[in-house]
Coordinates of C-alpha atoms and ligand atoms in Angstrom, one line a residue:
X1 CA -1.1 -11.7 22.8
X2 CA -1.1 -9.2 19.9
X3 CA -4.1 -8.9 17.7
X4 CA -4.0 -10.8 14.3
X5 CA -3.8 -8.4 11.3
X6 CA -7.1 -9.5 9.9
X7 CA -8.9 -9.0 13.2
X8 CA -7.2 -5.6 13.6
X9 CA -8.3 -4.4 10.1
X10 CA -11.8 -5.7 10.6
X11 CA -12.1 -3.8 13.9
X12 CA -10.7 -0.7 12.3
X13 CA -12.8 -0.9 9.2
X14 CA -15.9 -1.2 11.4
X15 CA -15.0 2.1 12.9
X16 CA -14.8 3.9 9.5
X17 CA -17.7 5.8 7.9
X18 CA -18.0 6.4 4.2
X19 CA -17.7 10.2 3.6
X20 CA -15.4 10.7 6.6
X21 CA -11.7 10.7 7.0
X22 CA -10.2 7.6 8.6
X23 CA -9.6 6.9 12.3
X24 CA -6.2 7.8 13.6
X25 CA -4.8 4.2 13.7
X26 CA -4.9 4.0 9.9
X27 CA -2.6 7.0 9.6
X28 CA -0.3 6.3 12.6
X29 CA -0.1 2.6 13.7
X30 CA 2.9 0.5 13.1
X31 CA 0.8 -2.6 12.8
X32 CA -1.4 -1.1 10.2
X33 CA 1.7 -0.1 8.2
X34 CA 3.0 -3.7 8.4
X35 CA -0.4 -4.9 7.2
X36 CA -0.4 -2.3 4.4
X37 CA 3.1 -3.5 3.3
X38 CA 1.9 -7.1 3.1
X39 CA -1.6 -6.6 1.6
X40 CA -1.5 -3.4 -0.3
X41 CA 1.9 -1.9 -1.1
X42 CA 3.7 -5.2 -1.5
X43 CA 1.1 -6.5 -4.0
X44 CA 1.1 -3.5 -6.5
X45 CA 3.3 -2.6 -9.4
X46 CA 5.1 0.5 -8.1
X47 CA 6.8 3.1 -10.3
X48 CA 10.5 3.2 -9.2
X49 CA 12.1 5.4 -11.8
X50 CA 13.0 5.8 -15.5
X51 CA 15.1 3.5 -17.5
X52 CA 17.5 6.3 -18.4
X53 CA 18.8 6.1 -14.8
X54 CA 20.6 2.9 -15.8
X55 CA 21.9 3.5 -19.4
X56 CA 25.1 1.3 -19.2
X57 CA 25.7 -2.3 -18.2
X58 CA 26.3 -2.4 -14.4
X59 CA 24.5 0.9 -13.7
X60 CA 22.2 0.6 -10.8
X61 CA 20.0 2.6 -8.4
X62 CA 18.5 1.7 -5.1
X63 CA 14.7 1.9 -4.5
X64 CA 13.7 2.0 -0.9
X65 CA 10.2 1.1 0.2
X66 CA 9.2 0.2 3.7
X67 CA 12.2 -1.7 5.2
X68 CA 13.0 -3.1 1.7
X69 CA 15.8 -2.0 -0.6
X70 CA 15.7 -3.0 -4.2
X71 CA 18.8 -2.9 -6.5
X72 CA 17.6 -2.0 -10.0
X73 CA 20.6 -2.9 -12.2
X74 CA 21.3 -3.1 -16.0
X75 CA 22.4 -6.6 -16.9
X76 CA 22.7 -6.0 -20.6
X77 CA 21.5 -3.8 -23.4
X78 CA 18.1 -5.5 -23.3
X79 CA 17.7 -6.5 -19.7
X80 CA 17.3 -4.6 -16.4
X81 CA 17.1 -6.7 -13.3
X82 CA 15.9 -6.1 -9.7
X83 CA 17.2 -7.8 -6.6
X84 CA 16.6 -7.5 -2.9
X85 CA 19.6 -5.7 -1.4
X86 CA 20.3 -8.6 1.0
X87 CA 23.4 -10.8 0.9
X88 CA 22.6 -14.5 1.0
X89 CA 25.5 -15.1 3.5
X90 CA 24.5 -13.3 6.6
X91 CA 22.2 -10.7 5.3
X92 CA 24.2 -7.6 4.9
X93 CA 23.1 -5.0 2.4
X94 CA 25.4 -5.1 -0.7
X95 CA 24.9 -1.7 -2.2
X96 CA 24.8 1.3 0.0
X97 CA 25.1 4.2 -2.5
X98 CA 21.9 5.5 -4.0
X99 CA 23.2 4.8 -7.4
X100 CA 26.4 3.7 -9.1
X101 CA 28.0 1.2 -11.5
X102 CA 29.2 -2.2 -10.5
X103 CA 30.6 -4.9 -12.9
X104 CA 29.7 -7.4 -10.2
X105 CA 27.8 -7.1 -6.9
X106 CA 30.3 -7.6 -4.2
X107 CA 29.1 -7.8 -0.6
X108 CA 31.4 -5.5 1.5
X109 CA 31.2 -7.8 4.6
X110 CA 32.8 -11.1 3.5
X111 CA 33.1 -10.5 -0.3
X112 CA 30.5 -12.9 -1.6
X113 CA 30.3 -11.9 -5.2
X114 CA 27.3 -11.9 -7.4
X115 CA 26.9 -11.5 -11.2
X116 CA 24.5 -8.9 -12.8
X117 CA 22.1 -11.8 -13.2
X118 CA 22.1 -12.3 -9.4
X119 CA 24.0 -15.6 -9.4
X120 CA 26.5 -16.2 -6.7
X121 CA 29.8 -16.5 -8.5
X122 CA 32.3 -16.5 -5.7
X123 CA 32.2 -17.3 -1.9
X124 CA 35.5 -18.1 -0.2
X125 CA 36.2 -21.1 2.1
X126 CA 32.8 -22.5 2.1
X127 CA 32.1 -26.2 3.1
X128 CA 32.1 -28.8 0.4
X129 CA 28.3 -29.3 0.6
X130 CA 27.6 -25.6 0.0
X131 CA 26.0 -25.0 -3.4
X132 CA 26.4 -21.6 -4.9
X133 CA 23.5 -22.3 -7.2
X134 CA 21.1 -22.1 -4.2
X135 CA 22.5 -18.8 -3.0
X136 CA 21.8 -16.3 -5.7
X137 CA 20.3 -12.9 -4.9
X138 CA 16.5 -12.9 -4.4
X139 CA 14.9 -11.3 -7.4
X140 CA 12.1 -8.7 -7.3
X141 CA 9.5 -8.6 -10.0
X142 CA 10.4 -5.9 -12.5
X143 CA 8.9 -4.6 -15.7
X144 CA 10.1 -1.8 -17.9
X145 CA 7.2 -0.3 -19.7
X146 CA 7.7 2.7 -22.1
X147 CA 10.8 3.6 -20.2
X148 CA 9.1 3.4 -16.8
X149 CA 10.6 1.0 -14.3
X150 CA 7.9 -0.8 -12.2
X151 CA 8.7 -3.1 -9.3
X152 CA 6.4 -5.5 -7.5
X153 CA 7.5 -6.9 -4.2
X154 CA 5.1 -9.8 -4.2
X155 CA 6.4 -13.2 -3.0
X156 CA 4.3 -15.1 -5.5
X157 CA 3.1 -14.3 -9.0
X158 CA 2.0 -10.7 -9.1
X159 CA -1.1 -9.4 -10.8
X160 CA -0.5 -9.6 -14.6
X161 CA 1.2 -6.4 -15.8
X162 CA -0.2 -6.3 -19.3
X163 CA -3.7 -7.1 -18.3
X164 CA -3.5 -4.3 -15.8
X165 CA -1.8 -1.6 -17.9
X166 CA -1.9 -2.6 -21.5
X167 CA -4.7 -0.2 -22.4
X168 CA -2.4 2.7 -21.4
X169 CA 0.0 1.9 -24.2
X170 CA -1.2 4.4 -26.8
X171 CA -1.1 7.4 -24.5
X172 CA 2.4 6.5 -23.1
X173 CA 3.6 6.1 -26.7
X174 CA 2.2 9.5 -27.7
X175 CA 4.0 11.2 -24.9
X176 CA 7.3 9.6 -25.9
X177 CA 8.2 8.4 -22.4
X178 CA 10.4 5.5 -23.6
X179 CA 12.9 7.8 -25.2
X180 CA 12.5 10.7 -22.8
X181 CA 15.4 12.1 -20.8
X182 CA 15.5 13.2 -17.2
X183 CA 15.9 17.0 -17.0
X184 CA 15.5 17.4 -13.3
X185 CA 14.7 15.5 -10.1
X186 CA 13.3 16.8 -6.8
X187 CA 12.9 15.0 -3.5
X188 CA 10.3 16.0 -0.9
X189 CA 10.4 13.5 1.9
X190 CA 7.2 13.9 3.9
X191 CA 6.7 13.1 7.6
X192 CA 3.3 11.5 7.1
X193 CA 1.6 8.3 6.4
X194 CA 1.4 7.3 2.8
X195 CA -2.4 7.5 2.9
X196 CA -2.3 11.2 3.7
X197 CA 0.1 11.9 0.8
X198 CA -2.2 10.1 -1.5
X199 CA -5.4 11.6 -0.2
X200 CA -3.9 15.1 -0.6
X201 CA -3.0 14.3 -4.2
X202 CA -6.5 13.0 -4.9
X203 CA -8.3 16.1 -4.0
X204 CA -8.2 19.7 -5.2
X205 CA -10.4 21.1 -2.4
X206 CA -7.1 22.4 -0.9
X207 CA -5.8 23.9 -4.2
X208 CA -7.3 27.4 -3.8
X209 CA -6.2 28.0 -0.2
X210 CA -2.8 26.2 -0.5
X211 CA -1.6 26.5 -4.1
X212 CA -1.5 30.0 -5.6
X213 CA 1.0 29.0 -8.3
X214 CA -1.0 25.9 -9.4
X215 CA -4.3 27.9 -9.4
X216 CA -2.6 30.6 -11.6
X217 CA -2.2 28.0 -14.3
X218 CA -5.7 26.6 -14.4
X219 CA -9.2 27.9 -14.8
X220 CA -11.2 27.9 -11.5
X221 CA -14.0 25.9 -13.1
X222 CA -11.7 23.1 -14.2
X223 CA -10.1 22.9 -10.7
X224 CA -13.5 22.5 -9.1
X225 CA -15.0 20.1 -11.7
X226 CA -12.1 17.8 -12.5
X227 CA -9.2 18.9 -10.3
X228 CA -8.6 15.5 -8.9
X229 CA -10.1 13.1 -11.4
X230 CA -12.6 12.8 -14.3
X231 CA -15.6 13.5 -12.0
X232 CA -14.0 14.4 -8.7
X233 CA -16.0 17.7 -8.2
X234 CA -19.6 18.4 -7.5
X235 CA -22.0 17.1 -10.2
X236 CA -23.2 20.6 -11.3
X237 CA -19.6 21.8 -11.7
X238 CA -18.8 18.6 -13.7
X239 CA -21.8 19.1 -16.0
X240 CA -21.0 22.8 -16.5
X241 CA -17.4 22.1 -17.5
X242 CA -18.1 19.2 -20.0
X243 CA -19.0 21.2 -23.1
X244 CA -15.7 23.1 -22.9
X245 CA -13.8 19.9 -22.2
X246 CA -15.3 18.1 -25.1
X247 CA -14.5 20.9 -27.5
X248 CA -10.9 20.7 -26.4
X249 CA -10.9 16.9 -26.8
X250 CA -12.0 17.3 -30.3
X251 CA -9.3 19.7 -31.2
X252 CA -6.7 17.7 -29.5
X253 CA -7.8 14.5 -31.2
X254 CA -7.5 16.2 -34.5
X255 CA -3.8 16.9 -33.7
X256 CA -3.3 13.2 -33.0
X257 CA -3.7 12.9 -29.2
X258 CA -5.3 9.7 -28.0
X259 CA -8.5 10.7 -26.2
X260 CA -10.3 8.8 -23.5
X261 CA -10.6 8.5 -19.7
X262 CA -9.8 5.7 -17.3
X263 CA -11.5 5.9 -14.0
X264 CA -11.2 2.5 -12.2
X265 CA -13.7 1.4 -9.7
X266 CA -12.9 0.8 -6.0
X267 CA -12.8 -2.9 -6.5
X268 CA -10.0 -2.7 -9.1
X269 CA -6.5 -3.9 -8.4
X270 CA -4.7 -0.6 -9.0
X271 CA -7.4 2.2 -9.0
X272 CA -6.0 3.6 -12.2
X273 CA -7.0 6.9 -13.6
X274 CA -6.4 8.8 -16.8
X275 CA -7.7 12.2 -17.4
X276 CA -6.8 14.8 -20.0
X277 CA -7.9 18.4 -20.1
X278 CA -6.7 21.8 -21.2
X279 CA -4.7 24.3 -19.2
X280 CA -6.1 27.8 -18.6
X281 CA -7.0 29.7 -21.8
X282 CA -3.8 31.1 -23.3
X283 CA -1.7 28.7 -21.2
X284 CA 0.2 26.4 -23.5
X285 CA 2.1 24.9 -20.6
X286 CA 2.0 24.8 -16.8
X287 CA 4.6 27.6 -16.4
X288 CA 4.4 31.0 -14.7
X289 CA 3.6 32.8 -18.0
X290 CA 2.1 29.8 -19.8
X291 CA 4.8 29.7 -22.4
X292 CA 6.7 26.4 -23.1
X293 CA 9.9 25.6 -21.2
X294 CA 11.1 22.9 -23.6
X295 CA 10.4 21.5 -27.1
X296 CA 7.3 19.4 -27.8
X297 CA 7.4 15.9 -26.4
X298 CA 6.9 12.6 -28.1
X299 CA 4.8 12.2 -31.2
X300 CA 3.3 15.6 -31.2
X301 CA 3.6 17.8 -34.2
X302 CA 1.8 20.8 -32.7
X303 CA 0.8 21.8 -29.1
X304 CA -2.8 21.4 -28.0
X305 CA -2.5 23.1 -24.6
X306 CA -3.5 19.9 -22.8
X307 CA -2.5 18.4 -19.6
X308 CA -2.6 14.7 -18.7
X309 CA -2.9 13.1 -15.3
X310 CA -2.3 9.4 -15.4
X311 CA -2.3 7.3 -12.2
X312 CA -1.0 3.8 -12.4
X313 CA -1.9 3.3 -8.8
X314 CA -2.2 5.6 -5.8
X315 CA 1.6 5.3 -5.5
X316 CA 2.6 6.2 -9.1
X317 CA 1.4 9.2 -11.0
X318 CA 2.3 11.1 -14.2
X319 CA 1.4 14.7 -14.9
X320 CA 2.3 15.7 -18.5
X321 CA 2.0 18.8 -20.6
X322 CA 2.9 19.2 -24.3
X323 CA 6.5 19.9 -23.4
X324 CA 7.4 17.9 -20.3
X325 CA 6.2 15.1 -18.1
X326 CA 6.6 14.7 -14.3
X327 CA 6.7 11.3 -12.7
X328 CA 5.4 11.4 -9.1
X329 CA 6.6 8.6 -6.9
X330 CA 4.8 8.3 -3.6
X331 CA 6.8 5.7 -1.7
X332 CA 5.8 4.5 1.8
X333 CA 8.8 4.2 4.1
X334 CA 7.2 3.8 7.5
X335 CA 4.0 4.6 9.4
X336 CA 4.9 8.3 9.6
X337 CA 7.3 8.6 6.7
X338 CA 6.8 8.7 2.9
X339 CA 9.2 9.6 0.1
X340 CA 7.8 11.9 -2.5
X341 CA 10.0 12.2 -5.5
X342 CA 9.4 14.1 -8.8
X343 CA 11.2 13.3 -12.0
X344 CA 10.9 15.8 -14.8
X345 CA 11.2 14.3 -18.2
X346 CA 11.6 16.1 -21.5
X347 CA 11.8 14.8 -25.0
X348 CA 14.9 12.6 -25.6
X349 CA 15.9 14.8 -28.6
X350 CA 15.7 18.1 -26.6
X351 CA 19.1 19.7 -26.1
X352 CA 20.3 21.1 -22.8
X353 CA 20.1 24.7 -24.1
X354 CA 16.5 24.1 -25.2
X355 CA 15.2 23.3 -21.7
X356 CA 14.6 26.1 -19.2
X357 CA 14.6 24.1 -16.0
X358 CA 13.7 26.9 -13.6
X359 CA 10.7 27.7 -15.8
X360 CA 9.7 24.1 -16.1
X361 CA 9.7 23.3 -12.4
X362 CA 8.3 26.6 -11.1
X363 CA 4.7 25.4 -10.7
X364 CA 5.2 21.9 -9.4
X365 CA 8.2 22.6 -7.2
X366 CA 6.2 25.2 -5.4
X367 CA 3.0 23.0 -5.3
X368 CA 4.8 20.0 -3.9
X369 CA 6.7 22.0 -1.4
X370 CA 3.3 23.3 -0.2
X371 CA 1.9 19.8 -0.3
X372 CA 4.7 18.5 1.9
X373 CA 3.9 21.2 4.5
X374 CA 0.1 20.7 4.5
X375 CA 0.4 16.9 4.6
X376 CA 2.8 17.0 7.5
X377 CA 0.5 19.4 9.3
X378 CA -2.4 17.1 8.6
X379 CA -0.4 14.2 10.2
X380 CA 0.6 16.3 13.2
X381 CA -3.1 17.1 13.9
X382 CA -4.2 13.6 13.5
X383 CA -1.8 12.5 16.2
X384 CA -3.8 14.5 18.8
X385 CA -6.0 12.7 21.3
X386 CA -8.8 15.1 20.0
X387 CA -8.6 14.0 16.4
X388 CA -11.9 12.6 15.1
X389 CA -12.7 11.6 11.5
X390 CA -14.1 14.6 9.7
X391 CA -16.7 15.0 6.9
X392 CA -15.5 15.2 3.3
X393 CA -16.7 18.0 0.9
X394 CA -18.3 17.5 -2.5
X395 CA -14.9 18.1 -4.0
X396 CA -13.2 15.1 -2.3
X397 CA -15.0 12.3 -4.2
X398 CA -11.7 10.7 -5.2
X399 CA -10.5 10.5 -1.6
X400 CA -13.7 8.6 -0.6
X401 CA -13.1 6.2 -3.5
X402 CA -9.5 5.8 -2.6
X403 CA -10.5 4.8 0.9
X404 CA -13.1 2.3 -0.4
X405 CA -10.3 0.9 -2.6
X406 CA -7.9 0.7 0.3
X407 CA -10.4 -1.2 2.5
X408 CA -11.3 -3.5 -0.4
X409 CA -7.6 -4.7 -0.5
X410 CA -8.5 -6.3 2.8
X411 CA -11.9 -7.5 1.6
X412 CA -13.5 -4.9 3.8
X413 CA -15.7 -1.9 3.2
X414 CA -16.3 1.3 5.2
X415 CA -18.3 0.4 8.3
X416 CA -16.9 -3.2 8.4
Ligands
LIG1 FE1 27.6 -10.7 2.7 FE2 28.9 -12.1 4.5 S1 27.1 -10.9 4.8 S2 29.4 -11.8 2.5
LIG2 FE1 -1.8 19.9 -3.4

C-alpha cells in the first residue's frame, strides 16, 4: 500500500535540517509534487498574466499549472472569468490554443456549447432528464488586481485576497500596473522542480559567479546585503548598507514613491516580500549603460533610480524600475518541470517608438537564461545517488525562510 501524503511529508520533514538544502525527494518525487499541488500550489493566489492579454469580449488565454488548464476569458467590459478547461460531457479540453477569441466556448468533441459565463447553452440529443443548469463549466477563483490576473485553484473558499494583498495597493498604483501595456514576453521553461526555481530566485549568492550582466547594474554591497530580500545577506553587510539605502528612500519619498518593506514570516500564507532600493550609482535603469529604455511609468513625475522587488508569493514576482516592470511567473508543471515566464510592462501611454525593447530586456533576458541553465544543472546533480543536502551560506537566508514556509504549509518544521 502506498504511503499517505501526510505520513510521507512527516517522514521527509524529519529528514530535513534547518540551514541545509532539502533531501532529494522534495525536488524529484511525483508524490511530493502531488502533495504540493494539493497543499501549497493549489491553495495560493497565483499570478497568471496581465489583463491587457484579454482586451475584447471573448478574448482568452490558457494558463497551465500542474495537470490543470485554466481558461481566462473576458466576459464583458467589467468581467474576466476563469474556468477549468474540461468539458462537462466526457471531459475533453475545450480550448487548445494558447490564446484566442471565442464568442462561445464550443467543445470540439461533441459540440457542447458554453457561454462566456460558463453556462451550458447547447447540448444535442440529450435525455429528457438532463439539466443543462447542472452542467456549466467549473469555475476557478479569479481576481484582477491593478491589472494583474490572479488565479486560485482551491476547491473551497480561498484565503481572502484583500486581507492578503490589500496593503500592496499604494505601490501597485504608483507603478501604474493597471494601465500598463505588454512590451515583450519571454518564456524560459526550466527542467527542474519549482522549489529549485524559487530557491534560485530567493538568493543572490550565485549572482557574482553566474550573472555578469546583472552584477554590472548593481553595486556589489547592495547585492550582498539585500540581493534577495530586505535582510537576506550577512548582518554586517546589511548594517553597512542601511545608511545609503535610507538616504535613497528619503529622496525617493520626496518624489512621491511609497516607501516601506514587507517581509512576511515563515508562518504567513503567501510569504510576501516588498523591497525597494537604488540601482548602481549613475544607473537610472537596469540596462547595459544605465539609461532608460522607455518613458517613466505610472504616477512618477521624475526618476529616482530605484528598483522594486515585490513578491506576492514564491510563485509570483515583480521587478520594477522607473521605466518598466517585469512580471515573473514561476509555474509548477510537474515534479521536474516548471514554466518560467517574464512579461515586460511599460506605461500604457508609451508609444511603440518610445520603447527600446532590446535595451529593456538586455539584463533580465541574459539573467533568466543563465538562471534556467544553473537551475537545470542543480536539478541534474540532485538526481544523483550521491546528492546530500548541503549547508547554506550567510547570503541564503531567504532560502532557509522559504523552506520553513514550505514545510509550514504541511504543519511541519525542519527536523519534523
Ligand atoms: Fe465535450 Fe463531448 S467531451 S462535447
Ligand atoms: Fe539568478
